[in-house]
Amino acid sequence: MDIIKNLNKGVGAAATAIIIIGGTPQVVHAVTTNDKLPTIEAKAISKDIEKTIKQQNPLEKIKIKAVKLNNNEPSMAGTYIGNEIKYTKKDGKTYCEFKILASDWMNNIKVQVDNNEVKYELEDIGDTEVLGVKHKGTIIKFQVPKVNPSIKLNMFVVPMKSEVGFRIVEADNNKQSEKISSKKEGNEIKTKETENREVKSNAKEKVFDKLEDGVYTLTFRAYKIENPSEDSMLNNFFDKKIKLEVKNGKKMVTLLNTCFADGLYDFRIESNKVFKESEVSNYGEKNPDTEKYHYKAFKMEIDNLDSDHKGCVLAGPMGGKLSDYGNVSYEKANNYKPVMFTFNKDYKKGWDGFDVDKRILNENSNGNLNKALVEIGIDTNKDGVVSSEELKEAKGVINLSSKKIVDISNLKNLGSNVTELDLTVNRIEDLPKGVFDNLNQLTCLKLTVNKLKTLPEGIFDKLLNLKKIDLERNKLENLPKGIFNKLTKLETLILSTNNIKHLDDDIFINNKNLKFLNISENKIDKIPTSIGELERLNTLSAKNNSISVIPNEVSKLKNLTWLDLASNYIQKVPQSVYDNLKNLKNLELTDNMLIEVPNNILEIFPKVKSFDFRLNNLSQIPDVPKGILKAIYKYPQKTPTELTLKVKDGEITWSENLSSLDIMAWQRTIHTILGEKMAENIDEYKKHLNNKKPLELLIKEGYEPREIIKIQKKNKNGQFETIFENIKEMTLSENIDSIKSFKDSQMKAGDEYRILKELRATFYGDDKYIFTNVANAKVEEDNKDTIKPSNKRHSRHRNKNHKRETIEDNIVKSSEDVKDDKDNKKDNNSDSKNINIKENDNNNDQNNNKKDNNPKDSSDNKKDIEYKINNIDNNANEKQNSKNKTNVEYKNDKTKELKQETKELKQENKDPKIGKEEQNQDKVSGIQKTVTTQNVKNTFENKKETAIKERKLPQTGMPFGRELFALIGSTISGLGVILMRKNKGK
């Protein structure tokens, strides 16, 4: 105690000190020598110390929530961050910190405080759990200028494969937000703070049982089942008010969902431990900007409102899926997210609407141009009305974005001193003719996110100094001829995300200064040839269109550094593009129908760091040599689907061997970013499936796929028009049919058709495009069908690990299945190429070997020989020709023997020795087999008529009939080609 005694020297009697004795903080008062030492009480001292430390080093905790960048609607990111932020002071500086509960899902985090990017520190906190999924958690800490500043976060979310941004704001349930007016005479809500004792003492009081018939306003609290003291994020999903209707003792409550209306599939609150289906209805009016309802009302009956009730939510952003709708019970929530609801016993009689009603009125009301002009300072005399004279005096940048403006007619009075006009995010449907005519010094015009369907002719003709036009995210379907002809100084043109189907070839004829062109996310059928005039162009984005051909004019763009042609129907890149575009740094060709790319593509484009060739029809893709820092993404390809389209006698049929769902599962459920090896062939993919259905894996990952099938027919203008469309939601309870059909009563010779199989998926409430597969067909002059599989190069070829071809390949090919010379060249050219993607699994191999050992299968060998004869072309080598020549004698049998062979063919599928896998393959290719078998049958039932038809030699010189005559014709054609080559060689 000597230490304590010495503390009083030179210190007045009122002085107090804090010291540490034996590791325990003590409060000590200075005393005189004659005074007795005071008694020290530990508990009292600890409280005093805690209070003192807080005063000297403030530490403030605030409840927070995550909201969207542009409004106060909750962001789904709130699920993955903590609900509390801490502010501390150190060395005179203020810092804040909060938890990120799924840092393993979040990359490239950026933090902005008061719109300035700041540096931050991350501290690992180990394992966390969000919505039943284990994650890695961190604490993020950064400096702030004050408590509760503006905080914005941007990050790349791995499962979404996209950037996400949100704001951190103070939660509504902080102390200052909890104050509500006190209840008086039964008309106003009681104050929870002032009546805290009353609530505790009357916790078991039955308040709601005493209510008379009528309408009431309630409030609620949602809290976590596992931690009742912690609020649930669902507090931010619903309006703060609940509508209660009481009639004859029956109580109906209505809760209003105020965010994620599209992604909230179901919401229920149990009554007597039973989750009855809620009455669901859209609330308010469609938002004019999104054309969607932003709010959804859920109405349900609840018996005892005085007790807490369990609720459950099925929401896409929380991992829910539509396929789980209704699959919930009191004991088992399944994919529903459980939560506890308590109805606050402070209520109000009567109903004056939800809190959000005022917001709805504000969102849906149209803005006024004059009001917007006043807000940006154009009203110079402050009389509240912007005159034409004031508009003429306006200069510089006129920013009228996000003002809900519909009519811009008065902007015709703007003067020539305006250099930039921003009309982004409004509700403009029409541009009045001449509205921009006075803006001859305008350099930038932004019309992004409006509702323009057409552009008046000459609308831009007076904008001679214009350098940039942005028309992204409108509803444009076509553009007037010559719409950009007068804009010779134009450098940037953005037409993305519209409904444009066609661009005239000369649309860019006078825009030689154009450097940036974005026409992506449309329905454009071809790149206009005037693209070749844009010699200064450095960026061309045309992804997600309907382009099937790259014009040679693209090769003239020698300054091009960025070329994005992903998600189109392109089959070939012209050699001139490879030869001339040496400055390319980015090349996007994923999700097309490419058949081949050069083996030396890395040398052709040395500045491109990565190539993505996935979702094409490539059999060979070059590898990256060791030591070169480049990446090539190869798998999966669309090739294994073998999508085939057939047209004949007014009927359109299609089939595939591997479903689109398989390709999606191949691509989306193997996570190379987590170290998993990408499957490079069907065998490896099936091993990944592990005897599960692809849809099972996709649903587990959060995808709910749907397939959109379109049958299109080419019109007189050479453009494809949709004549049939079907949208199919994928469910585990349904089988995915591989064969479909559609009838076209208007079908005639020469008609061209194509099938588009587009796969989309809902991913945690967000709609995503996956890929599109394509196949074409043409009705021949004699009304025979032409088949053009999407991956025809590979559908008939053997894999190097197989001794035989698939059953489909062994079927006798009728004259309807014979392709023209050009198609046969493609088939035989690919014989020598190594095909990575196998067509059969090991079981199929075993079945094939069994069949090979069966003497009854000699007919299969004959059909195999016939198939090879029918595919002789200019690239067949002499060895193969010699083999075919020898086998011709084997084919020269009598008609009686051919009948017997046909009989065996009919029995082939009934042979018990054929494996189950081959039987399944027969089902997949059932249309082609049925057509072929039927044709053989018709040969013998209609001998005379068929023989007459088969005597007619087609102009192509290719095999001209079925059965005996077809065999002879095939042989002669093949031998003729061989002799011709030999004579030329001599």
PDB file of N, CA and C in Angstrom, residues 274-331:
ATOM      1  N   VAL A 274     -49.261 -25.813 -38.696  1.00  0.00           N
ATOM      2  CA  VAL A 274     -49.557 -26.202 -40.075  1.00  0.00           C
ATOM      3  C   VAL A 274     -49.259 -25.014 -40.993  1.00  0.00           C
ATOM      4  N   PHE A 275     -48.455 -25.244 -42.044  1.00  0.00           N
ATOM      5  CA  PHE A 275     -48.135 -24.192 -43.009  1.00  0.00           C
ATOM      6  C   PHE A 275     -49.132 -24.254 -44.165  1.00  0.00           C
ATOM      7  N   LYS A 276     -50.186 -23.467 -44.063  1.00  0.00           N
ATOM      8  CA  LYS A 276     -51.149 -23.413 -45.159  1.00  0.00           C
ATOM      9  C   LYS A 276     -50.629 -22.484 -46.259  1.00  0.00           C
ATOM     10  N   GLU A 277     -51.016 -22.756 -47.466  1.00  0.00           N
ATOM     11  CA  GLU A 277     -50.577 -21.932 -48.600  1.00  0.00           C
ATOM     12  C   GLU A 277     -51.159 -20.529 -48.484  1.00  0.00           C
ATOM     13  N   SER A 278     -50.334 -19.549 -48.685  1.00  0.00           N
ATOM     14  CA  SER A 278     -50.771 -18.157 -48.595  1.00  0.00           C
ATOM     15  C   SER A 278     -51.484 -17.722 -49.871  1.00  0.00           C
ATOM     16  N   GLU A 279     -52.346 -16.713 -49.713  1.00  0.00           N
ATOM     17  CA  GLU A 279     -52.926 -16.066 -50.884  1.00  0.00           C
ATOM     18  C   GLU A 279     -51.925 -15.008 -51.363  1.00  0.00           C
ATOM     19  N   VAL A 280     -51.448 -15.154 -52.587  1.00  0.00           N
ATOM     20  CA  VAL A 280     -50.385 -14.277 -53.091  1.00  0.00           C
ATOM     21  C   VAL A 280     -50.937 -13.399 -54.204  1.00  0.00           C
ATOM     22  N   SER A 281     -50.584 -12.120 -54.174  1.00  0.00           N
ATOM     23  CA  SER A 281     -51.017 -11.200 -55.232  1.00  0.00           C
ATOM     24  C   SER A 281     -49.969 -10.119 -55.441  1.00  0.00           C
ATOM     25  N   ASN A 282     -49.833  -9.675 -56.677  1.00  0.00           N
ATOM     26  CA  ASN A 282     -48.962  -8.529 -56.955  1.00  0.00           C
ATOM     27  C   ASN A 282     -49.579  -7.281 -56.352  1.00  0.00           C
ATOM     28  N   TYR A 283     -48.736  -6.387 -55.911  1.00  0.00           N
ATOM     29  CA  TYR A 283     -49.237  -5.199 -55.215  1.00  0.00           C
ATOM     30  C   TYR A 283     -48.821  -3.938 -55.959  1.00  0.00           C
ATOM     31  N   GLY A 284     -49.740  -2.996 -56.035  1.00  0.00           N
ATOM     32  CA  GLY A 284     -49.459  -1.747 -56.719  1.00  0.00           C
ATOM     33  C   GLY A 284     -49.551  -1.895 -58.230  1.00  0.00           C
ATOM     34  N   GLU A 285     -48.789  -1.090 -58.932  1.00  0.00           N
ATOM     35  CA  GLU A 285     -48.763  -1.127 -60.385  1.00  0.00           C
ATOM     36  C   GLU A 285     -47.361  -1.507 -60.870  1.00  0.00           C
ATOM     37  N   LYS A 286     -47.292  -1.919 -62.109  1.00  0.00           N
ATOM     38  CA  LYS A 286     -45.988  -2.232 -62.671  1.00  0.00           C
ATOM     39  C   LYS A 286     -45.112  -0.989 -62.685  1.00  0.00           C
ATOM     40  N   ASN A 287     -43.868  -1.172 -62.332  1.00  0.00           N
ATOM     41  CA  ASN A 287     -42.932  -0.061 -62.402  1.00  0.00           C
ATOM     42  C   ASN A 287     -42.666   0.276 -63.864  1.00  0.00           C
ATOM     43  N   PRO A 288     -42.876   1.506 -64.283  1.00  0.00           N
ATOM     44  CA  PRO A 288     -42.704   1.863 -65.702  1.00  0.00           C
ATOM     45  C   PRO A 288     -41.302   1.623 -66.232  1.00  0.00           C
ATOM     46  N   ASP A 289     -40.301   1.655 -65.364  1.00  0.00           N
ATOM     47  CA  ASP A 289     -38.926   1.463 -65.817  1.00  0.00           C
ATOM     48  C   ASP A 289     -38.618  -0.003 -66.082  1.00  0.00           C
ATOM     49  N   THR A 290     -39.065  -0.869 -65.169  1.00  0.00           N
ATOM     50  CA  THR A 290     -38.747  -2.295 -65.299  1.00  0.00           C
ATOM     51  C   THR A 290     -39.883  -3.114 -65.880  1.00  0.00           C
ATOM     52  N   GLU A 291     -41.086  -2.535 -65.894  1.00  0.00           N
ATOM     53  CA  GLU A 291     -42.292  -3.226 -66.347  1.00  0.00           C
ATOM     54  C   GLU A 291     -42.543  -4.486 -65.526  1.00  0.00           C
ATOM     55  N   LYS A 292     -42.170  -4.418 -64.253  1.00  0.00           N
ATOM     56  CA  LYS A 292     -42.401  -5.524 -63.331  1.00  0.00           C
ATOM     57  C   LYS A 292     -43.025  -4.987 -62.047  1.00  0.00           C
ATOM     58  N   TYR A 293     -43.714  -5.891 -61.343  1.00  0.00           N
ATOM     59  CA  TYR A 293     -44.214  -5.539 -60.018  1.00  0.00           C
ATOM     60  C   TYR A 293     -43.065  -5.679 -59.023  1.00  0.00           C
ATOM     61  N   HIS A 294     -42.849  -4.654 -58.233  1.00  0.00           N
ATOM     62  CA  HIS A 294     -41.768  -4.690 -57.251  1.00  0.00           C
ATOM     63  C   HIS A 294     -42.232  -5.189 -55.894  1.00  0.00           C
ATOM     64  N   TYR A 295     -43.552  -5.387 -55.738  1.00  0.00           N
ATOM     65  CA  TYR A 295     -44.078  -5.730 -54.426  1.00  0.00           C
ATOM     66  C   TYR A 295     -45.078  -6.876 -54.552  1.00  0.00           C
ATOM     67  N   LYS A 296     -45.125  -7.685 -53.497  1.00  0.00           N
ATOM     68  CA  LYS A 296     -45.990  -8.858 -53.514  1.00  0.00           C
ATOM     69  C   LYS A 296     -46.617  -9.020 -52.126  1.00  0.00           C
ATOM     70  N   ALA A 297     -47.944  -9.215 -52.089  1.00  0.00           N
ATOM     71  CA  ALA A 297     -48.665  -9.338 -50.826  1.00  0.00           C
ATOM     72  C   ALA A 297     -48.954 -10.805 -50.515  1.00  0.00           C
ATOM     73  N   PHE A 298     -48.776 -11.186 -49.252  1.00  0.00           N
ATOM     74  CA  PHE A 298     -49.043 -12.547 -48.788  1.00  0.00           C
ATOM     75  C   PHE A 298     -50.096 -12.476 -47.681  1.00  0.00           C
ATOM     76  N   LYS A 299     -51.220 -13.140 -47.920  1.00  0.00           N
ATOM     77  CA  LYS A 299     -52.328 -13.109 -46.978  1.00  0.00           C
ATOM     78  C   LYS A 299     -52.565 -14.511 -46.427  1.00  0.00           C
ATOM     79  N   MET A 300     -52.716 -14.602 -45.090  1.00  0.00           N
ATOM     80  CA  MET A 300     -52.877 -15.918 -44.477  1.00  0.00           C
ATOM     81  C   MET A 300     -53.664 -15.800 -43.176  1.00  0.00           C
ATOM     82  N   GLU A 301     -54.246 -16.908 -42.760  1.00  0.00           N
ATOM     83  CA  GLU A 301     -55.018 -16.951 -41.497  1.00  0.00           C
ATOM     84  C   GLU A 301     -54.117 -17.461 -40.382  1.00  0.00           C
ATOM     85  N   ILE A 302     -54.135 -16.756 -39.243  1.00  0.00           N
ATOM     86  CA  ILE A 302     -53.363 -17.175 -38.073  1.00  0.00           C
ATOM     87  C   ILE A 302     -54.276 -17.103 -36.857  1.00  0.00           C
ATOM     88  N   ASP A 303     -54.364 -18.195 -36.101  1.00  0.00           N
ATOM     89  CA  ASP A 303     -55.307 -18.266 -34.991  1.00  0.00           C
ATOM     90  C   ASP A 303     -54.862 -17.454 -33.785  1.00  0.00           C
ATOM     91  N   ASN A 304     -53.703 -17.763 -33.256  1.00  0.00           N
ATOM     92  CA  ASN A 304     -53.288 -17.171 -31.985  1.00  0.00           C
ATOM     93  C   ASN A 304     -52.156 -16.174 -32.221  1.00  0.00           C
ATOM     94  N   LEU A 305     -52.484 -14.905 -32.317  1.00  0.00           N
ATOM     95  CA  LEU A 305     -51.484 -13.882 -32.593  1.00  0.00           C
ATOM     96  C   LEU A 305     -50.687 -13.502 -31.340  1.00  0.00           C
ATOM     97  N   ASP A 306     -51.126 -13.953 -30.186  1.00  0.00           N
ATOM     98  CA  ASP A 306     -50.414 -13.611 -28.956  1.00  0.00           C
ATOM     99  C   ASP A 306     -49.146 -14.454 -28.781  1.00  0.00           C
ATOM    100  N   SER A 307     -49.048 -15.560 -29.493  1.00  0.00           N
ATOM    101  CA  SER A 307     -47.867 -16.423 -29.398  1.00  0.00           C
ATOM    102  C   SER A 307     -46.947 -16.176 -30.584  1.00  0.00           C
ATOM    103  N   ASP A 308     -45.692 -16.550 -30.398  1.00  0.00           N
ATOM    104  CA  ASP A 308     -44.740 -16.487 -31.507  1.00  0.00           C
ATOM    105  C   ASP A 308     -45.048 -17.607 -32.497  1.00  0.00           C
ATOM    106  N   HIS A 309     -44.773 -17.342 -33.762  1.00  0.00           N
ATOM    107  CA  HIS A 309     -45.069 -18.323 -34.807  1.00  0.00           C
ATOM    108  C   HIS A 309     -43.849 -18.530 -35.693  1.00  0.00           C
ATOM    109  N   LYS A 310     -43.733 -19.748 -36.175  1.00  0.00           N
ATOM    110  CA  LYS A 310     -42.655 -20.056 -37.108  1.00  0.00           C
ATOM    111  C   LYS A 310     -43.090 -19.681 -38.519  1.00  0.00           C
ATOM    112  N   GLY A 311     -42.210 -18.998 -39.224  1.00  0.00           N
ATOM    113  CA  GLY A 311     -42.454 -18.661 -40.617  1.00  0.00           C
ATOM    114  C   GLY A 311     -41.444 -19.364 -41.504  1.00  0.00           C
ATOM    115  N   CYS A 312     -41.698 -19.398 -42.779  1.00  0.00           N
ATOM    116  CA  CYS A 312     -40.747 -20.008 -43.718  1.00  0.00           C
ATOM    117  C   CYS A 312     -40.794 -19.264 -45.045  1.00  0.00           C
ATOM    118  N   VAL A 313     -39.638 -19.142 -45.650  1.00  0.00           N
ATOM    119  CA  VAL A 313     -39.496 -18.373 -46.883  1.00  0.00           C
ATOM    120  C   VAL A 313     -38.805 -19.231 -47.931  1.00  0.00           C
ATOM    121  N   LEU A 314     -39.342 -19.229 -49.129  1.00  0.00           N
ATOM    122  CA  LEU A 314     -38.684 -19.871 -50.264  1.00  0.00           C
ATOM    123  C   LEU A 314     -38.285 -18.758 -51.237  1.00  0.00           C
ATOM    124  N   ALA A 315     -36.990 -18.452 -51.260  1.00  0.00           N
ATOM    125  CA  ALA A 315     -36.504 -17.312 -52.039  1.00  0.00           C
ATOM    126  C   ALA A 315     -35.270 -17.703 -52.829  1.00  0.00           C
ATOM    127  N   GLY A 316     -35.243 -17.288 -54.086  1.00  0.00           N
ATOM    128  CA  GLY A 316     -34.087 -17.563 -54.935  1.00  0.00           C
ATOM    129  C   GLY A 316     -32.787 -17.031 -54.363  1.00  0.00           C
ATOM    130  N   PRO A 317     -32.746 -15.758 -53.929  1.00  0.00           N
ATOM    131  CA  PRO A 317     -31.501 -15.222 -53.372  1.00  0.00           C
ATOM    132  C   PRO A 317     -31.029 -15.943 -52.117  1.00  0.00           C
ATOM    133  N   MET A 318     -31.912 -16.750 -51.504  1.00  0.00           N
ATOM    134  CA  MET A 318     -31.532 -17.483 -50.296  1.00  0.00           C
ATOM    135  C   MET A 318     -31.390 -18.973 -50.570  1.00  0.00           C
ATOM    136  N   GLY A 319     -31.243 -19.334 -51.848  1.00  0.00           N
ATOM    137  CA  GLY A 319     -31.013 -20.733 -52.201  1.00  0.00           C
ATOM    138  C   GLY A 319     -32.257 -21.523 -52.524  1.00  0.00           C
ATOM    139  N   GLY A 320     -33.449 -20.896 -52.468  1.00  0.00           N
ATOM    140  CA  GLY A 320     -34.682 -21.604 -52.769  1.00  0.00           C
ATOM    141  C   GLY A 320     -34.889 -21.803 -54.260  1.00  0.00           C
ATOM    142  N   LYS A 321     -35.708 -22.813 -54.592  1.00  0.00           N
ATOM    143  CA  LYS A 321     -36.001 -23.115 -55.990  1.00  0.00           C
ATOM    144  C   LYS A 321     -37.497 -23.341 -56.154  1.00  0.00           C
ATOM    145  N   LEU A 322     -38.013 -22.992 -57.315  1.00  0.00           N
ATOM    146  CA  LEU A 322     -39.438 -23.167 -57.575  1.00  0.00           C
ATOM    147  C   LEU A 322     -39.864 -24.624 -57.443  1.00  0.00           C
ATOM    148  N   SER A 323     -38.951 -25.536 -57.771  1.00  0.00           N
ATOM    149  CA  SER A 323     -39.274 -26.954 -57.693  1.00  0.00           C
ATOM    150  C   SER A 323     -39.544 -27.402 -56.250  1.00  0.00           C
ATOM    151  N   ASP A 324     -39.148 -26.584 -55.271  1.00  0.00           N
ATOM    152  CA  ASP A 324     -39.373 -26.930 -53.864  1.00  0.00           C
ATOM    153  C   ASP A 324     -40.662 -26.346 -53.312  1.00  0.00           C
ATOM    154  N   TYR A 325     -41.447 -25.710 -54.159  1.00  0.00           N
ATOM    155  CA  TYR A 325     -42.656 -25.018 -53.704  1.00  0.00           C
ATOM    156  C   TYR A 325     -43.575 -25.980 -52.951  1.00  0.00           C
ATOM    157  N   GLY A 326     -43.950 -25.584 -51.727  1.00  0.00           N
ATOM    158  CA  GLY A 326     -44.881 -26.378 -50.935  1.00  0.00           C
ATOM    159  C   GLY A 326     -44.254 -27.511 -50.160  1.00  0.00           C
ATOM    160  N   ASN A 327     -42.982 -27.780 -50.394  1.00  0.00           N
ATOM    161  CA  ASN A 327     -42.314 -28.895 -49.726  1.00  0.00           C
ATOM    162  C   ASN A 327     -41.754 -28.428 -48.385  1.00  0.00           C
ATOM    163  N   VAL A 328     -42.649 -28.225 -47.420  1.00  0.00           N
ATOM    164  CA  VAL A 328     -42.247 -27.722 -46.109  1.00  0.00           C
ATOM    165  C   VAL A 328     -43.226 -28.230 -45.056  1.00  0.00           C
ATOM    166  N   SER A 329     -42.710 -28.465 -43.869  1.00  0.00           N
ATOM    167  CA  SER A 329     -43.555 -28.853 -42.743  1.00  0.00           C
ATOM    168  C   SER A 329     -43.008 -28.182 -41.492  1.00  0.00           C
ATOM    169  N   TYR A 330     -43.732 -28.286 -40.392  1.00  0.00           N
ATOM    170  CA  TYR A 330     -43.303 -27.631 -39.155  1.00  0.00           C
ATOM    171  C   TYR A 330     -41.989 -28.220 -38.665  1.00  0.00           C
ATOM    172  N   GLU A 331     -41.818 -29.518 -38.853  1.00  0.00           N
ATOM    173  CA  GLU A 331     -40.605 -30.178 -38.376  1.00  0.00           C
ATOM    174  C   GLU A 331     -39.453 -30.056 -39.357  1.00  0.00           C
TER     175      GLU A 331
END
